[in-house]
Coordinates of C-alpha atoms in Angstrom, one line a residue:
X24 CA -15.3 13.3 27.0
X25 CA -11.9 12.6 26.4
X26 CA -9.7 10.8 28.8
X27 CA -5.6 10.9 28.5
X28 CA -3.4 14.0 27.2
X29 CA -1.1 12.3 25.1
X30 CA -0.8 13.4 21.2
X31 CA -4.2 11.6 20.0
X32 CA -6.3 12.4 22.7
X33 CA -5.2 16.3 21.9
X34 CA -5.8 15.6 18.3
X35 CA -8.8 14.1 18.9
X36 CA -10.3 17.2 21.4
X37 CA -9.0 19.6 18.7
X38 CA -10.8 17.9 15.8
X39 CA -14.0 17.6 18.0
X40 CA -14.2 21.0 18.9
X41 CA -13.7 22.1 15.3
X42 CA -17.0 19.9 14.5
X43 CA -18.7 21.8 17.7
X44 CA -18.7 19.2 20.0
X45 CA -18.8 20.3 23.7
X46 CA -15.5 18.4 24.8
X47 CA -14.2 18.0 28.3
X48 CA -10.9 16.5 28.6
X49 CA -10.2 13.9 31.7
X50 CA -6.1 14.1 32.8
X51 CA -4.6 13.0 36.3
X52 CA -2.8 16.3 35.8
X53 CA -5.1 18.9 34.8
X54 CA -3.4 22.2 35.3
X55 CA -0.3 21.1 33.7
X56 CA -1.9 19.8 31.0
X57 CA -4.3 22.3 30.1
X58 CA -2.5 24.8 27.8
X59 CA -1.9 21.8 25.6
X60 CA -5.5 21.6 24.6
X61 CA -7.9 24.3 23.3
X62 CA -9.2 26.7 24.8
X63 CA -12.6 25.9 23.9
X64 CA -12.0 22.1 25.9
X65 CA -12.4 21.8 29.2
X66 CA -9.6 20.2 31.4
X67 CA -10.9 18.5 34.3
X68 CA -9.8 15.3 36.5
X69 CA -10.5 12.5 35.2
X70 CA -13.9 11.9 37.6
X71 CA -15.1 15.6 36.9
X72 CA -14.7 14.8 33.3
X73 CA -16.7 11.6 33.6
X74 CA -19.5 13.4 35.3
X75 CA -20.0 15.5 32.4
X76 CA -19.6 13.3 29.1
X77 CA -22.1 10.5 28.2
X78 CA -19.8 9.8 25.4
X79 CA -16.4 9.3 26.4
X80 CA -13.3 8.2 24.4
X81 CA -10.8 6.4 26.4
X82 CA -7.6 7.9 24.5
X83 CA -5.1 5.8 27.3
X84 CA -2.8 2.8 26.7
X85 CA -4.3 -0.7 27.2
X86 CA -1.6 -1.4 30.4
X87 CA -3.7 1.6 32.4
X88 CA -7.3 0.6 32.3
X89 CA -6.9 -0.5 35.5
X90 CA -6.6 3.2 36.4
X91 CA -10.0 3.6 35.5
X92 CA -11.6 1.2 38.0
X93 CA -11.9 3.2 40.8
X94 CA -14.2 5.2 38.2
X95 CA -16.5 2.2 37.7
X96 CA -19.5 3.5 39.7
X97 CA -19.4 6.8 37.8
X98 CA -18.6 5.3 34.0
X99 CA -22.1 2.8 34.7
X100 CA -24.3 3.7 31.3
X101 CA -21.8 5.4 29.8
X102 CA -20.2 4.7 26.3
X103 CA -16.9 4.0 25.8
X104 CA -14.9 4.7 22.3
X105 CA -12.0 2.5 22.8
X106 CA -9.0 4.0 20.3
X107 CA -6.0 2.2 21.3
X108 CA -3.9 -0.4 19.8
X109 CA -0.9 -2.5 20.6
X110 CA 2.4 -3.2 19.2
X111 CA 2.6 -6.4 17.7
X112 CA -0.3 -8.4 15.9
X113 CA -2.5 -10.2 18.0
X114 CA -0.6 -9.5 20.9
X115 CA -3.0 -10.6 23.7
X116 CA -5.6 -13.5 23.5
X117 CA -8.7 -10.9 24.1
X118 CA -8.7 -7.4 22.4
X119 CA -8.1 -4.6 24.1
X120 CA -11.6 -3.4 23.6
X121 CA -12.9 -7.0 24.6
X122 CA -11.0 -6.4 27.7
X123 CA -11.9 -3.0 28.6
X124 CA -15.4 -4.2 28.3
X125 CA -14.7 -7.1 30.7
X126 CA -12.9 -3.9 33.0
X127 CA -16.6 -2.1 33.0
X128 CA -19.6 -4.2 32.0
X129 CA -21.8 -2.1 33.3
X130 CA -20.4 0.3 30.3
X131 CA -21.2 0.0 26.8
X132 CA -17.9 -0.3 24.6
X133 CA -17.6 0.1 21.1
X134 CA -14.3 0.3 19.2
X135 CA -13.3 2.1 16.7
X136 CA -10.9 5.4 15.6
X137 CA -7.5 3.4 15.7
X138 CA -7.7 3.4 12.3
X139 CA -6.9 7.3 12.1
X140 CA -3.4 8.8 13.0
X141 CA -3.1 11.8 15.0
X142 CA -2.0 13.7 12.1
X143 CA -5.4 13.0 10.3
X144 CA -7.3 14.1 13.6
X145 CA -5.3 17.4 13.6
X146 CA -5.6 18.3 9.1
X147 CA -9.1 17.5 9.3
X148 CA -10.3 14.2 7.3
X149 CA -9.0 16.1 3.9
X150 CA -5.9 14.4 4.5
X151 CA -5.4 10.8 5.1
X152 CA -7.9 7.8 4.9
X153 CA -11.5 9.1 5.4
X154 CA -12.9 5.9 6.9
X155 CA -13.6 4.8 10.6
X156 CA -13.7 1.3 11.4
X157 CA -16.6 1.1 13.9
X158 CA -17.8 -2.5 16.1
X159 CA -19.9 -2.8 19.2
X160 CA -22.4 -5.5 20.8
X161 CA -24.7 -2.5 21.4
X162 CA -26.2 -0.8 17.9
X163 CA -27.6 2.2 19.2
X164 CA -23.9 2.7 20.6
X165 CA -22.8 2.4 17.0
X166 CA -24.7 4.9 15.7
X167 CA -24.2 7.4 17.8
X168 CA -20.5 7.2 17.5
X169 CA -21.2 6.5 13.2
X170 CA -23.0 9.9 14.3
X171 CA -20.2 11.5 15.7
X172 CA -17.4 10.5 12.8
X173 CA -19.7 11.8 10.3
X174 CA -19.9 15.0 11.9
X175 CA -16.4 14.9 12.0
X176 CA -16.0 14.3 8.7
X177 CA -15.2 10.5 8.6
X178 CA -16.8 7.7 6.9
X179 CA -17.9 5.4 9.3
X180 CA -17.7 1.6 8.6
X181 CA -19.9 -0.5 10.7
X182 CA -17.5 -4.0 11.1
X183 CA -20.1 -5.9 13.0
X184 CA -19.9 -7.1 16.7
X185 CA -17.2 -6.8 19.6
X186 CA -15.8 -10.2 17.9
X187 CA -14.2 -7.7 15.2
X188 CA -12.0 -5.8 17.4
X189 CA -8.8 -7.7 17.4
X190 CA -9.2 -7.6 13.3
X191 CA -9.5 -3.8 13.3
X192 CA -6.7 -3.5 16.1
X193 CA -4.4 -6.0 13.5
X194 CA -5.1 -3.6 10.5
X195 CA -2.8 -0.6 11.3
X196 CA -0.1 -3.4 12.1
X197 CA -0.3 -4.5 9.2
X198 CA 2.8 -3.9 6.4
X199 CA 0.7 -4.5 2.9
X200 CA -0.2 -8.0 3.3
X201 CA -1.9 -7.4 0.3
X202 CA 1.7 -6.6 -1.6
X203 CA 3.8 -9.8 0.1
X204 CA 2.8 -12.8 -2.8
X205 CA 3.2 -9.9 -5.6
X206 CA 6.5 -8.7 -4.6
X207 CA 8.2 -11.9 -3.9
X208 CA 6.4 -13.2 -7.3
X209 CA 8.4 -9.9 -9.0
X210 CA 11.4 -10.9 -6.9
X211 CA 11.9 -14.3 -8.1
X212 CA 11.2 -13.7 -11.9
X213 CA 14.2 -10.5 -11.5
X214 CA 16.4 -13.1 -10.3
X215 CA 16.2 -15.5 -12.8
X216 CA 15.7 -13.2 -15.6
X217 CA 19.2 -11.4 -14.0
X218 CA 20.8 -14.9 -13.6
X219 CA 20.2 -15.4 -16.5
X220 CA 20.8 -12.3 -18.3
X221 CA 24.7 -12.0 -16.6
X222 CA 25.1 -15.6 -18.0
X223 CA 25.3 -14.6 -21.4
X224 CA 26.1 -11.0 -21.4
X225 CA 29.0 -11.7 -18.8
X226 CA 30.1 -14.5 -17.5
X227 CA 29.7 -16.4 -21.3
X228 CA 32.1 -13.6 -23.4
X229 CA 34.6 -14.2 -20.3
X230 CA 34.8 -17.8 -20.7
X231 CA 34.9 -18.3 -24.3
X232 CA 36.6 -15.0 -25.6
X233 CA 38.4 -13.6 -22.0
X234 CA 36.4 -10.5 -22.5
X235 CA 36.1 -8.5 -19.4
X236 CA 32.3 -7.4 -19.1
X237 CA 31.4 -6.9 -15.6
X238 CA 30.7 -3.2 -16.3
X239 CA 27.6 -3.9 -17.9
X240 CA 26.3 -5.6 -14.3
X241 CA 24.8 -2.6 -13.2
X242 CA 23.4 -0.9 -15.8
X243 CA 22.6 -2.9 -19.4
X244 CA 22.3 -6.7 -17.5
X245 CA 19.4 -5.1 -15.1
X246 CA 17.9 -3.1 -17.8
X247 CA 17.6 -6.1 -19.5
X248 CA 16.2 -7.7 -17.1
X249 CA 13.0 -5.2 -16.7
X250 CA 11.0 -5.3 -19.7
X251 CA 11.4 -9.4 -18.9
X252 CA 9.4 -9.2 -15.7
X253 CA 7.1 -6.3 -16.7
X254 CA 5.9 -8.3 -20.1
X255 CA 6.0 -11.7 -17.5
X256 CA 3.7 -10.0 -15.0
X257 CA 1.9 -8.1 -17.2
X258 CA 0.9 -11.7 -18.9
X259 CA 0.1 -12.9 -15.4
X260 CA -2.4 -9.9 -14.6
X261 CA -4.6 -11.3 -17.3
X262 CA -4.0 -15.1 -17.3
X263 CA -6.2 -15.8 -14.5
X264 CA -9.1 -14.1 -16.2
X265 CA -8.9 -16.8 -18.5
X266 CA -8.2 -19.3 -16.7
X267 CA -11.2 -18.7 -14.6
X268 CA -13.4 -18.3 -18.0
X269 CA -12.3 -21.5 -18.6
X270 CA -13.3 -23.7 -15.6
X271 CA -16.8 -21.8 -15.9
X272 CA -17.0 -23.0 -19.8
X273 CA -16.0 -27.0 -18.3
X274 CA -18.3 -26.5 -15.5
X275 CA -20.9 -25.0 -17.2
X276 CA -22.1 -22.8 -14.3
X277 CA -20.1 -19.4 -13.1
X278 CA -21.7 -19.9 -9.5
X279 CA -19.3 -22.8 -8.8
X280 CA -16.1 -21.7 -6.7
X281 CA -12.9 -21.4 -7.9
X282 CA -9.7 -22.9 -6.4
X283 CA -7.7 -21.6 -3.8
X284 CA -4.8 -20.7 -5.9
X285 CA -6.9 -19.7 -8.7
X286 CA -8.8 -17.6 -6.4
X287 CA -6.2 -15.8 -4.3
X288 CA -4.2 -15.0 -7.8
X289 CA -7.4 -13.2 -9.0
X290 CA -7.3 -10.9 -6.1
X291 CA -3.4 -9.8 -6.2
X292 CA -3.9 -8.8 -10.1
X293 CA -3.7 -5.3 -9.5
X294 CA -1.1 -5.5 -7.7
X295 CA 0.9 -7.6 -9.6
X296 CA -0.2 -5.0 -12.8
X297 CA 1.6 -1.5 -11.1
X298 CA 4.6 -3.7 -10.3
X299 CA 4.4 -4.7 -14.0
X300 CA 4.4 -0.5 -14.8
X301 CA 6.7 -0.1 -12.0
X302 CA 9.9 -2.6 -14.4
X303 CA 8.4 -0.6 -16.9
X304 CA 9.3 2.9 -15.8
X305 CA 12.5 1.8 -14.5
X306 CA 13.5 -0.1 -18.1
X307 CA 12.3 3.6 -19.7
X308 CA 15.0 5.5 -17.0
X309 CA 17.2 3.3 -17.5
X310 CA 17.4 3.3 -21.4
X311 CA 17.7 6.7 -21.5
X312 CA 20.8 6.8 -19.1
X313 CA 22.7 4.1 -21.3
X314 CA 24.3 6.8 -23.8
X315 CA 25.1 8.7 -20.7
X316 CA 27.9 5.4 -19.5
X317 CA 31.3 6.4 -19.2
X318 CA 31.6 3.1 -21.2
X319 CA 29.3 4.0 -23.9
X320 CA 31.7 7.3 -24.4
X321 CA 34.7 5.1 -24.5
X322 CA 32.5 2.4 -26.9
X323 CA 31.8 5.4 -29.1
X324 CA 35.1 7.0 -29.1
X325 CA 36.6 4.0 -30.3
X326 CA 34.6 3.2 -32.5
X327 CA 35.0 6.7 -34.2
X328 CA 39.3 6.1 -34.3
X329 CA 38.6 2.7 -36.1
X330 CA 36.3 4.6 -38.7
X331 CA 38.8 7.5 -39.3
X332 CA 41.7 5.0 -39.1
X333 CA 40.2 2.9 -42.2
X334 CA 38.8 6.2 -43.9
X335 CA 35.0 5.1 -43.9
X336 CA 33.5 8.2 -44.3
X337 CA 30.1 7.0 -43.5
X338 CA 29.0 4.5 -41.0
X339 CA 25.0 4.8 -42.2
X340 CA 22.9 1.4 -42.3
X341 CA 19.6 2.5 -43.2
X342 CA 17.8 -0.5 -42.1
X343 CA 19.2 -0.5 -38.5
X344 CA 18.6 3.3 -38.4
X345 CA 14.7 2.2 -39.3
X346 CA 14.7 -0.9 -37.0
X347 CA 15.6 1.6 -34.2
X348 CA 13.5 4.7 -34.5
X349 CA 10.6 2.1 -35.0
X350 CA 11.8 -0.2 -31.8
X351 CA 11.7 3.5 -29.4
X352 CA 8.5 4.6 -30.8
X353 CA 6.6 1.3 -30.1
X354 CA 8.5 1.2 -26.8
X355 CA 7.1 5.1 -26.0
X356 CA 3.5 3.9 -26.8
X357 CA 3.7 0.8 -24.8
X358 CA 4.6 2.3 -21.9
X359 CA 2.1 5.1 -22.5
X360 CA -0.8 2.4 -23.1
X361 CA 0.6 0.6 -19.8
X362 CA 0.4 3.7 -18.0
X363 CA -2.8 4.6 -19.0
X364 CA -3.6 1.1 -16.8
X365 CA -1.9 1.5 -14.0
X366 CA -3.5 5.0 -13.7
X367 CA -7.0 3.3 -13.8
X368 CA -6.1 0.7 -11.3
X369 CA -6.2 3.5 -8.6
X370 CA -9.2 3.4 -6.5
X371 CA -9.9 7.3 -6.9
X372 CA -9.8 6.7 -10.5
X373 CA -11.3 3.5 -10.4
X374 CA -14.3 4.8 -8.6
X375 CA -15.0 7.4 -11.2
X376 CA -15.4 4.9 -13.8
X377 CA -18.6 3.0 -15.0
X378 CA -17.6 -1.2 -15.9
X379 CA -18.4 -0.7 -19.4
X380 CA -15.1 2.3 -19.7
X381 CA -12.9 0.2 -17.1
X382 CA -13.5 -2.9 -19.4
X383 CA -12.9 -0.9 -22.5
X384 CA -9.9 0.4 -21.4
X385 CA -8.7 -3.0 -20.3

């Protein structure tokens, strides 16, 4: 069963029905409501619909569970999929599967689904994230609905008791918490690097020689600044490693635990390792736009006037020429060998790889 009509309760009866589940679909508004489902789901009210389900998912928002009361004597034994979530994190003391368990306790409630948009309901699990965060006081509850995800395709991922709800209700609220220390971490070292970088490429040639170079702020100072923080961040991927090796050498004993700091910077090294590709890439794009400058054609230009003006036929320095064919190549393959890392830090990739070949490519 299936109470509410909006989008996820019809993405929800389409995806059941395409597992062939026998779905009846609860609405205050049946007939108006029934060409929006398919044909194979039955559109009842709301009591009818109860009647007929033993599994029913409550696809409504938390503010009309009260709806649902008058329902209580019909719902007793019944098991309620709770799929909602709110708008802000940790918006009410209780969850809202906590609370539509207080609403019914003669109902068994287990949460789970929230996790999974409408869209991924509708595509089939193909598209989108695969797994179902599932929690209930009852376990036989759990595994019916584990039961039911499979067959639709899911992954089910059993998170424990009710007491887990308001943490699975946070997690699609949730803007990459894991990303926040990382990117401020990239942040910082771009600004000083940059400060640091306009010092003596701008401001510096103004002050002692009046040379106007503010037109190399957008293009050579930040490109500079890239490879700075990739190679910074880079380092900091693999510091903590040994760091870490080291306190278990002065300890003696790997089972003691690290430090917080030490700890928490262990966990964001991936992610501090694709923003160190990310600089990367964007130092590689934007090398290969500095000959395409309106002041690099200017640069050139002039340079070109002085030569014919002091009849140099050749410019030619062999060892620069050297020093920079050598200084692109190595530059290529770097970024190559850094791809080749950030690639593997993917968890499809990842996951396809034994510890021996993720340690060797390391």
């Amino acid at each position: 069963g299936v109470l509410g009509s909006g989008d996820f309760a019809r993405s929800l009866a389409v995806r059941l029905v395409c597992s062939g589940f026998k779905v009846v679909v609860g609405s205050r508004n049946p007939k108006r409501k029934a060409s929006l489902f398919p044909a194979a789901a039955e559109v009842t009210f709301q009591a009818e619909a109860v009647k007929k389900a033993d599994v029913i998912f409550v696809a409504i928002f938390r503010e009309h569970y009260s709806t649902l009361c008058d329902l209580a004597d019909v719902l007793a034994g019944k098991i309620l999929v709770d799929v909602s979530n709110n708008t802000e994190i940790n918006h009410h003391k209780e969850s809202n599967a906590e609370y539509l368990a207080s609403l019914f306790p003669a109902c068994t409630v287990v949460k789970g689904f929230n996790v999974v948009s409408a869209w991924t309901l509708q595509s089939g699990a193909r598209d989108g994230n695969k797994q179902v965060l599932i929690c209930s006081n009852n376990q036989e509850a759990k595994r019916i609905v584990a039961e039911i995800a499979q067959v639709m395709g899911f992954t089910p991922v059993d998170m424990g008791c009710m007491s887990s709800a308001s943490e699975i209700e946070n997690i699609p609220l949730r803007l990459l918490p894991a990303w926040k220390i990382p990117v401020f971490l990239a942040l910082g070292l771009f600004l000083c690097f940059f400060t640091y970088n306009l010092i003596r490429q701008v401001i510096h040639p103004y002050i002692r020689e009046q040379k106007n170079k503010l037109y190399k702020i957008p293009i050579e100072v930040v490109n500079t600044t890239l490879p700075c923080v990739s190679y910074v961040m880079l380092s900091l991927v693999y510091l903590p490693g040994v760091l870490a090796a080291c306190s278990q050498l002065y300890y003696g004993t790997k089972y003691r635990r690290f430090p917080d700091w030490l700890d928490q910077w262990l966990q964001h090294r991936k992610q501090i390792g694709l923003l160190s590709f990310f600089c990367a890439a964007l130092h590689a794009v934007y090398s290969l736009c500095l000959p395409m400058r309106r002041s690099h054609r200017y640069l050139l230009i002039e340079t070109a006037v002085k030569q014919a003006v002091e009849k140099k036929m050749t410019i030619w320095v062999e060892e620069e020429v050297w020093r920079m064919e050598i200084y692109i190549s190595v530059g290529i393959i770097a970024l190559g060998l850094l791809s080749l890392l950030a690639i593997t830090s993917l968890p499809s990739i990842a996951n396809s790889l034994n510890w021996r070949e993720f340690s060797f490519i390391q």
